[in-house]
mmCIF file of C-alpha atoms in Angstrom:
data_model
loop_
_atom_site.group_PDB
_atom_site.id
_atom_site.type_symbol
_atom_site.label_atom_id
_atom_site.label_comp_id
_atom_site.label_asym_id
_atom_site.label_seq_id
_atom_site.Cartn_x
_atom_site.Cartn_y
_atom_site.Cartn_z
ATOM 1 C CA MET N 18 2.021 -15.144 -14.570
ATOM 2 C CA ARG N 19 5.129 -14.636 -12.327
ATOM 3 C CA TYR N 20 5.350 -16.050 -8.879
ATOM 4 C CA ARG N 21 7.702 -13.949 -6.792
ATOM 5 C CA SER N 22 10.063 -15.707 -4.462
ATOM 6 C CA ARG N 23 13.318 -14.846 -2.820
ATOM 7 C CA MET N 24 16.582 -16.705 -2.313
ATOM 8 C CA TYR N 25 18.026 -15.355 0.833
ATOM 9 C CA GLU N 26 21.666 -16.452 0.984
ATOM 10 C CA GLY N 27 24.579 -15.152 2.990
ATOM 11 C CA THR N 28 22.704 -12.273 4.728
ATOM 12 C CA GLY N 29 21.400 -14.010 7.852
ATOM 13 C CA ALA N 30 24.232 -12.848 10.120
ATOM 14 C CA ARG N 31 23.911 -9.206 8.953
ATOM 15 C CA ARG N 32 20.149 -9.327 9.521
ATOM 16 C CA ARG N 33 20.648 -10.711 13.022
ATOM 17 C CA SER N 34 23.149 -7.972 13.966
ATOM 18 C CA VAL N 35 20.910 -5.219 12.631
ATOM 19 C CA LEU N 36 17.829 -6.544 14.402
ATOM 20 C CA ALA N 37 19.746 -6.773 17.742
ATOM 21 C CA ALA N 38 20.712 -3.126 17.384
ATOM 22 C CA VAL N 39 17.124 -2.060 16.621
ATOM 23 C CA ALA N 40 15.822 -3.951 19.572
ATOM 24 C CA LEU N 41 18.086 -1.900 21.853
ATOM 25 C CA ALA N 42 17.150 1.342 20.217
ATOM 26 C CA GLY N 43 13.482 1.339 21.398
ATOM 27 C CA CYS N 44 10.748 3.462 19.916
ATOM 28 C CA GLY N 45 8.554 4.836 22.604
ATOM 29 C CA ALA N 46 9.767 8.453 22.373
ATOM 30 C CA LEU N 47 9.422 8.555 18.567
ATOM 31 C CA LEU N 48 5.706 7.835 18.708
ATOM 32 C CA ALA N 49 4.873 9.842 21.808
ATOM 33 C CA ALA N 50 3.141 12.508 19.600
ATOM 34 C CA GLY N 51 0.583 9.920 18.305
ATOM 35 C CA CYS N 52 -0.894 9.474 14.854
ATOM 36 C CA SER N 53 -3.845 10.802 12.942
ATOM 37 C CA PRO N 54 -6.338 8.551 11.185
ATOM 38 C CA PRO N 55 -6.234 8.499 7.342
ATOM 39 C CA GLY N 56 -8.121 11.084 5.415
ATOM 40 C CA GLY N 57 -8.217 13.554 8.356
ATOM 41 C CA ALA N 58 -6.010 16.668 7.941
ATOM 42 C CA GLY N 59 -6.299 18.512 4.613
ATOM 43 C CA ALA N 60 -9.548 16.840 3.582
ATOM 44 C CA GLY N 61 -11.339 18.604 0.759
ATOM 45 C CA PRO N 62 -15.103 18.941 0.129
ATOM 46 C CA THR N 63 -17.094 15.732 0.112
ATOM 47 C CA GLY N 64 -17.367 14.323 -3.408
ATOM 48 C CA SER N 65 -14.757 16.709 -4.857
ATOM 49 C CA PRO N 66 -11.800 14.721 -6.308
ATOM 50 C CA PRO N 67 -8.214 15.821 -5.443
ATOM 51 C CA GLY N 68 -6.525 18.144 -7.785
ATOM 52 C CA THR N 69 -5.886 16.746 -11.260
ATOM 53 C CA PRO N 70 -2.076 16.760 -11.998
ATOM 54 C CA ALA N 71 -0.678 17.796 -15.301
ATOM 55 C CA ALA N 72 -0.420 15.065 -17.883
ATOM 56 C CA SER N 73 2.915 13.247 -18.150
ATOM 57 C CA SER N 74 4.814 13.336 -21.349
ATOM 58 C CA GLY N 75 4.738 9.552 -21.726
ATOM 59 C CA SER N 76 8.227 9.452 -23.256
ATOM 60 C CA PRO N 77 10.170 6.251 -22.739
ATOM 61 C CA GLY N 78 13.266 6.461 -20.511
ATOM 62 C CA PRO N 79 15.711 4.301 -18.635
ATOM 63 C CA SER N 80 14.783 2.842 -15.202
ATOM 64 C CA GLY N 81 14.431 5.582 -12.609
ATOM 65 C CA SER N 82 15.671 8.398 -14.890
ATOM 66 C CA PRO N 83 14.107 11.874 -14.570
ATOM 67 C CA SER N 84 11.455 12.565 -17.255
ATOM 68 C CA GLY N 85 11.974 16.276 -17.378
ATOM 69 C CA SER N 86 13.163 19.387 -15.497
ATOM 70 C CA PRO N 87 11.144 20.013 -12.377
ATOM 71 C CA GLU N 88 9.047 23.130 -12.487
ATOM 72 C CA VAL N 89 9.085 23.552 -8.725
ATOM 73 C CA SER N 90 11.795 22.961 -6.103
ATOM 74 C CA GLY N 91 11.895 19.492 -4.541
ATOM 75 C CA PRO N 92 13.732 17.607 -1.885
ATOM 76 C CA PRO N 93 17.522 16.941 -2.007
ATOM 77 C CA ALA N 94 18.644 14.398 -4.590
ATOM 78 C CA LYS N 95 20.115 12.335 -1.857
ATOM 79 C CA GLY N 96 18.212 11.108 1.220
ATOM 80 C CA SER N 97 18.743 9.101 4.353
ATOM 81 C CA VAL N 98 16.973 6.449 6.473
ATOM 82 C CA THR N 99 17.655 5.708 10.078
ATOM 83 C CA VAL N 100 15.959 2.806 11.856
ATOM 84 C CA THR N 101 15.026 4.217 15.260
ATOM 85 C CA GLY N 102 13.180 1.402 16.918
ATOM 86 C CA GLU N 103 11.189 -1.858 16.777
ATOM 87 C CA ILE N 104 7.505 -1.526 17.768
ATOM 88 C CA ALA N 105 6.510 -5.225 17.578
ATOM 89 C CA LYS N 106 7.818 -8.562 16.474
ATOM 90 C CA GLY N 107 6.590 -12.145 16.042
ATOM 91 C CA LEU N 108 3.682 -11.054 13.750
ATOM 92 C CA GLU N 109 2.205 -13.570 11.308
ATOM 93 C CA SER N 110 1.650 -12.429 7.741
ATOM 94 C CA PRO N 111 1.006 -8.745 8.551
ATOM 95 C CA TRP N 112 -0.465 -6.802 5.716
ATOM 96 C CA GLY N 113 -2.677 -3.671 6.341
ATOM 97 C CA VAL N 114 -1.880 -1.224 9.126
ATOM 98 C CA ALA N 115 -4.136 1.542 10.475
ATOM 99 C CA PRO N 116 -2.651 3.967 13.071
ATOM 100 C CA LEU N 117 -5.143 4.733 15.873
ATOM 101 C CA PRO N 118 -5.547 8.160 17.571
ATOM 102 C CA GLY N 119 -2.959 8.145 20.304
ATOM 103 C CA GLY N 120 -0.341 6.112 18.440
ATOM 104 C CA ASP N 121 -1.291 2.415 18.801
ATOM 105 C CA LEU N 122 -1.751 0.361 15.578
ATOM 106 C CA LEU N 123 -4.333 -1.969 14.148
ATOM 107 C CA VAL N 124 -2.553 -4.703 12.067
ATOM 108 C CA ALA N 125 -4.273 -7.240 9.705
ATOM 109 C CA SER N 126 -2.958 -10.830 9.484
ATOM 110 C CA ARG N 127 -3.489 -11.940 5.902
ATOM 111 C CA ASP N 128 -3.532 -15.565 6.556
ATOM 112 C CA LYS N 129 -5.165 -15.712 10.026
ATOM 113 C CA GLY N 130 -7.946 -13.298 9.032
ATOM 114 C CA THR N 131 -7.578 -11.424 12.404
ATOM 115 C CA ILE N 132 -6.942 -7.804 13.365
ATOM 116 C CA SER N 133 -4.682 -7.115 16.406
ATOM 117 C CA ARG N 134 -3.883 -3.987 18.355
ATOM 118 C CA VAL N 135 -0.180 -3.221 18.798
ATOM 119 C CA ALA N 136 0.749 -1.017 21.771
ATOM 120 C CA VAL N 137 3.612 1.194 20.557
ATOM 121 C CA GLY N 138 5.057 1.663 24.004
ATOM 122 C CA SER N 139 5.332 -2.006 25.105
ATOM 123 C CA GLY N 140 5.052 -3.826 21.827
ATOM 124 C CA ALA N 141 2.240 -5.907 23.214
ATOM 125 C CA VAL N 142 0.096 -7.497 20.535
ATOM 126 C CA THR N 143 -3.619 -8.174 21.481
ATOM 127 C CA GLU N 144 -6.108 -9.693 19.020
ATOM 128 C CA ILE N 145 -9.293 -7.620 18.851
ATOM 129 C CA GLY N 146 -11.222 -9.955 16.582
ATOM 130 C CA GLU N 147 -11.548 -12.102 13.575
ATOM 131 C CA VAL N 148 -13.048 -10.950 10.287
ATOM 132 C CA PRO N 149 -15.832 -13.450 9.258
ATOM 133 C CA GLY N 150 -15.690 -14.878 5.701
ATOM 134 C CA VAL N 151 -11.986 -14.407 5.074
ATOM 135 C CA ALA N 152 -10.732 -17.223 2.766
ATOM 136 C CA PRO N 153 -6.892 -16.961 2.614
ATOM 137 C CA GLY N 154 -5.022 -18.537 -0.182
ATOM 138 C CA GLY N 155 -2.135 -17.567 -2.386
ATOM 139 C CA GLU N 156 -1.985 -13.739 -2.344
ATOM 140 C CA GLY N 157 -5.476 -13.408 -1.016
ATOM 141 C CA GLY N 158 -6.760 -13.116 2.587
ATOM 142 C CA LEU N 159 -7.240 -10.250 4.963
ATOM 143 C CA LEU N 160 -5.442 -7.381 3.226
ATOM 144 C CA GLY N 161 -5.893 -3.559 3.585
ATOM 145 C CA LEU N 162 -7.158 -1.687 6.628
ATOM 146 C CA ALA N 163 -8.385 1.880 6.918
ATOM 147 C CA LEU N 164 -10.114 3.957 9.601
ATOM 148 C CA SER N 165 -13.247 5.835 8.839
ATOM 149 C CA PRO N 166 -12.650 9.633 8.423
ATOM 150 C CA SER N 167 -15.017 9.941 11.325
ATOM 151 C CA PHE N 168 -13.427 7.275 13.406
ATOM 152 C CA SER N 169 -13.392 9.409 16.613
ATOM 153 C CA SER N 170 -17.200 9.310 16.614
ATOM 154 C CA ASP N 171 -18.233 6.165 14.604
ATOM 155 C CA ARG N 172 -15.326 3.848 15.563
ATOM 156 C CA LEU N 173 -15.493 2.138 12.137
ATOM 157 C CA VAL N 174 -12.610 0.007 10.768
ATOM 158 C CA TYR N 175 -12.673 -0.796 6.996
ATOM 159 C CA ALA N 176 -11.137 -4.003 5.711
ATOM 160 C CA TYR N 177 -10.427 -5.413 2.304
ATOM 161 C CA PHE N 178 -10.478 -9.204 2.153
ATOM 162 C CA THR N 179 -10.823 -12.304 -0.019
ATOM 163 C CA THR N 180 -13.780 -14.625 0.406
ATOM 164 C CA GLU N 181 -14.643 -17.927 -1.303
ATOM 165 C CA SER N 182 -16.271 -15.984 -4.172
ATOM 166 C CA ASP N 183 -14.755 -12.501 -4.447
ATOM 167 C CA ASN N 184 -12.787 -9.739 -2.897
ATOM 168 C CA ARG N 185 -14.859 -7.245 -0.854
ATOM 169 C CA ILE N 186 -14.828 -4.383 1.557
ATOM 170 C CA ALA N 187 -16.575 -4.454 4.954
ATOM 171 C CA ARG N 188 -16.643 -2.091 7.918
ATOM 172 C CA MET N 189 -16.864 -3.094 11.556
ATOM 173 C CA ARG N 190 -17.296 -1.156 14.758
ATOM 174 C CA TYR N 191 -14.333 -1.322 17.170
ATOM 175 C CA ASP N 192 -15.487 -1.452 20.784
ATOM 176 C CA GLU N 193 -12.480 -1.354 23.102
ATOM 177 C CA LYS N 194 -14.764 -1.903 26.171
ATOM 178 C CA ARG N 195 -15.549 -5.478 25.082
ATOM 179 C CA PRO N 196 -13.261 -8.455 25.970
ATOM 180 C CA ALA N 197 -10.087 -8.975 23.870
ATOM 181 C CA GLY N 198 -10.850 -10.998 20.817
ATOM 182 C CA GLN N 199 -14.469 -9.862 20.754
ATOM 183 C CA GLN N 200 -14.053 -6.150 20.127
ATOM 184 C CA LEU N 201 -15.123 -6.183 16.427
ATOM 185 C CA GLY N 202 -18.772 -5.815 15.629
ATOM 186 C CA ALA N 203 -20.520 -7.748 12.828
ATOM 187 C CA PRO N 204 -19.192 -6.771 9.401
ATOM 188 C CA ASP N 205 -21.205 -4.469 7.220
ATOM 189 C CA THR N 206 -20.322 -5.170 3.663
ATOM 190 C CA VAL N 207 -20.150 -1.884 1.728
ATOM 191 C CA PHE N 208 -18.753 -3.268 -1.515
ATOM 192 C CA ARG N 209 -18.473 -6.736 -3.108
ATOM 193 C CA GLY N 210 -17.787 -8.380 -6.438
ATOM 194 C CA ILE N 211 -14.122 -7.451 -6.925
ATOM 195 C CA PRO N 212 -12.527 -10.495 -8.856
ATOM 196 C CA LYS N 213 -10.405 -12.808 -6.767
ATOM 197 C CA GLY N 214 -7.635 -15.175 -7.734
ATOM 198 C CA THR N 215 -4.675 -17.074 -6.375
ATOM 199 C CA ILE N 216 -2.566 -14.032 -7.453
ATOM 200 C CA HIS N 217 -3.200 -10.310 -8.030
ATOM 201 C CA ASN N 218 -5.944 -9.571 -5.553
ATOM 202 C CA GLY N 219 -4.878 -5.970 -5.024
ATOM 203 C CA GLY N 220 -6.022 -5.009 -1.527
ATOM 204 C CA ARG N 221 -4.748 -1.561 -0.557
ATOM 205 C CA ILE N 222 -7.442 0.834 0.673
ATOM 206 C CA ALA N 223 -7.161 4.366 1.848
ATOM 207 C CA PHE N 224 -9.381 7.416 2.523
ATOM 208 C CA GLY N 225 -8.263 10.287 0.361
ATOM 209 C CA PRO N 226 -8.055 14.038 1.168
ATOM 210 C CA ASP N 227 -11.614 14.245 -0.105
ATOM 211 C CA LYS N 228 -12.736 11.645 2.472
ATOM 212 C CA MET N 229 -13.663 9.181 -0.218
ATOM 213 C CA LEU N 230 -12.484 5.561 -0.176
ATOM 214 C CA TYR N 231 -9.883 4.544 -2.757
ATOM 215 C CA VAL N 232 -9.238 0.925 -3.567
ATOM 216 C CA GLY N 233 -6.375 -0.797 -5.460
ATOM 217 C CA THR N 234 -7.519 -4.072 -7.259
ATOM 218 C CA GLY N 235 -5.721 -6.669 -9.335
ATOM 219 C CA GLU N 236 -6.591 -8.519 -12.499
ATOM 220 C CA THR N 237 -6.239 -11.963 -10.827
ATOM 221 C CA GLY N 238 -3.909 -13.106 -13.656
ATOM 222 C CA ASP N 239 -6.720 -12.637 -16.264
ATOM 223 C CA THR N 240 -5.003 -9.869 -18.121
ATOM 224 C CA GLY N 241 -8.090 -8.834 -20.104
ATOM 225 C CA LEU N 242 -9.896 -7.494 -17.082
ATOM 226 C CA ALA N 243 -7.500 -4.513 -16.725
ATOM 227 C CA GLN N 244 -8.736 -2.929 -19.952
ATOM 228 C CA ASP N 245 -12.380 -3.835 -19.430
ATOM 229 C CA LYS N 246 -14.091 -0.845 -17.863
ATOM 230 C CA LYS N 247 -16.990 -2.919 -16.779
ATOM 231 C CA SER N 248 -14.795 -5.170 -14.705
ATOM 232 C CA LEU N 249 -13.565 -4.183 -11.214
ATOM 233 C CA GLY N 250 -10.248 -6.057 -11.748
ATOM 234 C CA GLY N 251 -7.004 -4.174 -12.508
ATOM 235 C CA LYS N 252 -8.406 -0.811 -11.350
ATOM 236 C CA ILE N 253 -8.263 1.919 -8.851
ATOM 237 C CA LEU N 254 -11.770 2.485 -7.452
ATOM 238 C CA ARG N 255 -13.192 5.582 -5.830
ATOM 239 C CA MET N 256 -16.353 5.374 -3.709
ATOM 240 C CA THR N 257 -18.138 6.976 -0.854
ATOM 241 C CA PRO N 258 -17.711 5.490 2.670
ATOM 242 C CA ASP N 259 -21.016 3.613 2.001
ATOM 243 C CA GLY N 260 -19.506 2.022 -1.175
ATOM 244 C CA LYS N 261 -21.413 4.098 -3.689
ATOM 245 C CA PRO N 262 -20.055 5.791 -6.853
ATOM 246 C CA VAL N 263 -18.953 9.427 -6.224
ATOM 247 C CA HIS N 264 -20.382 12.313 -8.121
ATOM 248 C CA GLY N 265 -17.481 13.493 -10.296
ATOM 249 C CA ASN N 266 -16.006 9.993 -11.045
ATOM 250 C CA PRO N 267 -14.952 9.581 -14.714
ATOM 251 C CA GLU N 268 -18.159 7.725 -15.580
ATOM 252 C CA ALA N 269 -21.535 8.274 -13.995
ATOM 253 C CA ASP N 270 -22.733 5.322 -11.781
ATOM 254 C CA SER N 271 -19.227 3.718 -11.806
ATOM 255 C CA VAL N 272 -16.682 3.432 -9.049
ATOM 256 C CA VAL N 273 -13.850 2.942 -11.581
ATOM 257 C CA TYR N 274 -11.337 5.796 -11.166
ATOM 258 C CA SER N 275 -8.525 4.596 -13.394
ATOM 259 C CA TYR N 276 -7.843 1.372 -15.343
ATOM 260 C CA GLY N 277 -5.111 -0.645 -17.136
ATOM 261 C CA HIS N 278 -3.497 -1.758 -13.881
ATOM 262 C CA ARG N 279 -1.969 -5.145 -13.275
ATOM 263 C CA ASN N 280 -1.944 -5.332 -9.538
ATOM 264 C CA VAL N 281 -2.157 -2.094 -7.461
ATOM 265 C CA GLN N 282 -0.381 -2.551 -4.144
ATOM 266 C CA GLY N 283 0.279 0.948 -2.854
ATOM 267 C CA LEU N 284 -1.748 4.231 -2.611
ATOM 268 C CA ALA N 285 -0.557 7.555 -1.218
ATOM 269 C CA TRP N 286 -1.236 11.321 -1.710
ATOM 270 C CA ASP N 287 1.451 14.011 -1.763
ATOM 271 C CA LYS N 288 1.202 17.414 -0.137
ATOM 272 C CA ASP N 289 -0.674 18.790 -3.192
ATOM 273 C CA LYS N 290 -3.258 15.987 -3.001
ATOM 274 C CA ARG N 291 -1.951 14.091 -6.079
ATOM 275 C CA LEU N 292 -2.574 10.401 -5.868
ATOM 276 C CA TRP N 293 0.300 8.018 -6.466
ATOM 277 C CA ALA N 294 0.069 4.191 -6.906
ATOM 278 C CA ALA N 295 2.616 1.382 -7.070
ATOM 279 C CA GLU N 296 1.984 -1.787 -8.964
ATOM 280 C CA PHE N 297 3.703 -5.063 -10.033
ATOM 281 C CA GLY N 298 5.055 -5.442 -13.464
ATOM 282 C CA GLN N 299 5.401 -8.832 -15.133
ATOM 283 C CA HIS N 300 8.732 -9.711 -16.636
ATOM 284 C CA ARG N 301 10.491 -6.301 -17.002
ATOM 285 C CA TRP N 302 9.159 -3.206 -15.152
ATOM 286 C CA ASP N 303 7.562 -2.536 -11.805
ATOM 287 C CA GLU N 304 5.876 0.973 -11.745
ATOM 288 C CA LEU N 305 5.095 4.049 -9.731
ATOM 289 C CA ASN N 306 2.213 5.889 -11.372
ATOM 290 C CA LEU N 307 0.744 9.341 -10.950
ATOM 291 C CA ILE N 308 -2.976 8.671 -11.013
ATOM 292 C CA GLU N 309 -5.348 10.813 -13.090
ATOM 293 C CA PRO N 310 -9.138 10.127 -13.121
ATOM 294 C CA GLY N 311 -10.206 8.199 -16.251
ATOM 295 C CA ALA N 312 -6.587 7.423 -17.413
ATOM 296 C CA ASN N 313 -5.547 4.199 -18.916
ATOM 297 C CA TYR N 314 -2.232 2.857 -17.430
ATOM 298 C CA GLY N 315 -1.663 0.381 -20.191
ATOM 299 C CA TRP N 316 -1.744 -3.180 -18.868
ATOM 300 C CA PRO N 317 -1.540 -5.612 -20.667
ATOM 301 C CA GLU N 318 -0.811 -3.623 -23.760
ATOM 302 C CA ALA N 319 2.086 -1.747 -22.128
ATOM 303 C CA GLU N 320 4.556 -2.458 -19.338
ATOM 304 C CA GLY N 321 6.868 0.341 -18.093
ATOM 305 C CA LYS N 322 7.555 3.419 -20.261
ATOM 306 C CA ALA N 323 6.038 2.197 -23.500
ATOM 307 C CA GLY N 324 5.049 5.586 -24.870
ATOM 308 C CA LYS N 325 1.766 4.188 -26.407
ATOM 309 C CA PRO N 326 -0.780 6.821 -27.371
ATOM 310 C CA GLY N 327 -3.778 7.014 -25.126
ATOM 311 C CA MET N 328 -1.894 5.301 -22.245
ATOM 312 C CA ARG N 329 -0.203 6.820 -19.319
ATOM 313 C CA ASP N 330 3.479 6.058 -18.679
ATOM 314 C CA PRO N 331 4.777 5.542 -15.108
ATOM 315 C CA VAL N 332 6.863 8.216 -13.501
ATOM 316 C CA ALA N 333 9.425 5.707 -12.302
ATOM 317 C CA VAL N 334 10.185 2.103 -13.092
ATOM 318 C CA TRP N 335 12.339 -0.737 -11.664
ATOM 319 C CA GLY N 336 13.472 -4.082 -12.790
ATOM 320 C CA THR N 337 11.222 -6.698 -11.237
ATOM 321 C CA ASP N 338 14.000 -8.175 -9.120
ATOM 322 C CA GLU N 339 14.718 -4.694 -7.606
ATOM 323 C CA ALA N 340 11.208 -3.963 -6.322
ATOM 324 C CA SER N 341 8.035 -6.031 -6.482
ATOM 325 C CA PRO N 342 6.426 -2.903 -4.945
ATOM 326 C CA SER N 343 3.890 -3.056 -2.105
ATOM 327 C CA GLY N 344 2.855 -0.188 0.173
ATOM 328 C CA ILE N 345 3.887 3.397 -0.388
ATOM 329 C CA ALA N 346 3.786 6.548 1.774
ATOM 330 C CA TRP N 347 4.604 10.188 1.252
ATOM 331 C CA ALA N 348 7.038 12.047 3.471
ATOM 332 C CA GLN N 349 9.682 14.703 3.213
ATOM 333 C CA GLY N 350 9.033 15.430 -0.426
ATOM 334 C CA SER N 351 9.402 11.785 -1.530
ATOM 335 C CA VAL N 352 7.361 8.623 -2.063
ATOM 336 C CA TRP N 353 8.703 5.797 0.000
ATOM 337 C CA MET N 354 8.022 2.408 -1.481
ATOM 338 C CA ALA N 355 8.361 -1.104 0.189
ATOM 339 C CA GLY N 356 9.910 -3.781 -2.001
ATOM 340 C CA LEU N 357 9.024 -7.422 -1.562
ATOM 341 C CA LYS N 358 11.242 -9.418 -3.872
ATOM 342 C CA GLY N 359 13.570 -6.397 -3.865
ATOM 343 C CA ASN N 360 14.092 -6.589 -0.084
ATOM 344 C CA ARG N 361 14.631 -2.864 0.166
ATOM 345 C CA LEU N 362 12.975 0.479 0.743
ATOM 346 C CA TRP N 363 12.914 2.931 -2.208
ATOM 347 C CA ARG N 364 12.976 6.692 -1.954
ATOM 348 C CA ILE N 365 11.541 8.463 -5.008
ATOM 349 C CA PRO N 366 12.264 12.232 -4.659
ATOM 350 C CA LEU N 367 9.713 14.427 -6.477
ATOM 351 C CA ALA N 368 9.209 18.076 -7.406
ATOM 352 C CA GLY N 369 5.500 18.245 -8.335
ATOM 353 C CA ALA N 370 4.907 15.398 -10.798
ATOM 354 C CA GLU N 371 8.556 15.060 -11.861
ATOM 355 C CA LEU N 372 11.524 13.139 -10.510
ATOM 356 C CA VAL N 373 14.246 15.277 -8.863
ATOM 357 C CA ALA N 374 16.827 12.438 -9.185
ATOM 358 C CA PRO N 375 16.890 8.696 -9.771
ATOM 359 C CA PRO N 376 15.289 6.636 -6.906
ATOM 360 C CA GLU N 377 17.489 5.538 -4.044
ATOM 361 C CA ALA N 378 17.455 2.168 -2.358
ATOM 362 C CA PHE N 379 17.842 1.775 1.450
ATOM 363 C CA LEU N 380 17.946 -1.145 3.898
ATOM 364 C CA GLU N 381 18.776 -3.548 1.076
ATOM 365 C CA GLY N 382 18.750 -7.119 2.369
ATOM 366 C CA LYS N 383 18.670 -6.093 6.014
ATOM 367 C CA TYR N 384 15.100 -7.086 6.915
ATOM 368 C CA GLY N 385 13.942 -9.248 4.056
ATOM 369 C CA ARG N 386 10.655 -8.629 2.217
ATOM 370 C CA LEU N 387 9.053 -5.323 2.970
ATOM 371 C CA ARG N 388 5.195 -5.050 2.804
ATOM 372 C CA THR N 389 3.739 -1.815 4.152
ATOM 373 C CA VAL N 390 4.936 1.801 4.731
ATOM 374 C CA VAL N 391 2.933 4.236 6.816
ATOM 375 C CA ALA N 392 3.560 7.945 7.191
ATOM 376 C CA LEU N 393 3.297 9.194 10.771
ATOM 377 C CA GLY N 394 3.896 12.872 10.028
ATOM 378 C CA GLY N 395 6.990 14.898 9.547
ATOM 379 C CA ASP N 396 10.089 12.691 9.060
ATOM 380 C CA ARG N 397 8.614 9.558 10.685
ATOM 381 C CA LEU N 398 7.574 6.356 8.982
ATOM 382 C CA LEU N 399 6.418 2.885 9.963
ATOM 383 C CA LEU N 400 7.870 -0.099 7.966
ATOM 384 C CA VAL N 401 6.294 -3.623 8.133
ATOM 385 C CA THR N 402 8.238 -6.688 7.039
ATOM 386 C CA SER N 403 6.733 -9.610 5.231
ATOM 387 C CA GLU N 404 8.942 -12.669 5.780
ATOM 388 C CA THR N 405 6.119 -14.961 6.962
ATOM 389 C CA ASP N 406 3.980 -14.627 3.847
ATOM 390 C CA GLY N 407 5.094 -17.918 2.378
ATOM 391 C CA ARG N 408 7.711 -16.456 0.088
ATOM 392 C CA GLY N 409 10.277 -15.282 2.598
ATOM 393 C CA SER N 410 12.924 -16.838 4.817
ATOM 394 C CA PRO N 411 11.723 -15.946 8.315
ATOM 395 C CA GLU N 412 14.136 -15.709 11.129
ATOM 396 C CA ALA N 413 13.500 -15.590 14.880
ATOM 397 C CA GLY N 414 11.285 -12.481 15.663
ATOM 398 C CA ASP N 415 9.781 -12.081 12.146
ATOM 399 C CA ASP N 416 7.616 -10.365 11.106
ATOM 400 C CA ARG N 417 8.360 -6.900 12.591
ATOM 401 C CA ILE N 418 7.162 -3.306 12.592
ATOM 402 C CA LEU N 419 10.050 -0.795 12.632
ATOM 403 C CA THR N 420 10.111 2.958 13.051
ATOM 404 C CA LEU N 421 12.158 5.129 10.768
ATOM 405 C CA THR N 422 13.433 8.670 10.499
ATOM 406 C CA VAL N 423 13.802 9.749 6.891
ATOM 407 C CA ARG N 424 15.084 12.666 4.794
#
């Protein structure tokens, strides 16, 4: 069990100067085009899993080194990141983010158990409601958010959260016509019974191109759960919007999609509908994995590129001080990965399922712990900081949502 903390020394002045420049930049023009809800464009037939990628070689290699020659052309080996604005500041323990049609954002507060709406033009933050039953503690609380694939008609917001007894997923109707603070309807629990703990609660949820709900869970520090297919801990789950197993899952009547994970924190699909996931390592290697249905990702028998028969090796790895990965997003041919303890944003350039070049680090030490990355289309990303989560060193204005242009 490894508690992640950060000693933030000697960088306060640099952070303050960077933040002042960002505040002057503004962000209204960047988001004028608006955002689409998850799982919308490019959705495949209901119940049909995204395309299965080719199996990886599983050969051990150094941190971030390419595992083979790309079969298709990919992005440039070197990229760039420009911080173009600051949407909001003064947020408390922000975790999940769901872009609304039109550009505004819904943001979950892990420790307060509330969901707020952030107006991207003014930066105004308005609480829309509290999620009943949230029991914050350690790494648990109100975590991932996702909009229903039919949000424009059903107005349903999905939330993953920790209770006194488990982690679960509920959906709530969002009624903007009701008074502020009372705009969330009563929660309809669609899935329950995911193990909870002080650590490793997982929490990232996202609707895939197939309009099914994917869920990243953790093994709560009980390492044996990850290899136990009957347990929901240390897994990626795939279910219908109603929380039922999907026809075509690896095992009938089971929501388990992949197993052998330690603590899945990031989920994203590339342009070819391949699923990628980021997760914490323990003492040596944090991981970015290419997810295949039914595959075993090794924990606790393997960490990093172990090359063990029957277990899938990660595509890229990092030393645990460099990453502690959280949210990921796909943009411009790369996976972009937020680092908590690493205090940086990683770019992982890919050609198909292979690395084009070693991953690149950006924004190192400039904004502290980074929690969530959201793709807005094209070369635009949102980046959410996590300095108020109890393990950071918050400064005036933390936590923040920034806008980025990336290549």
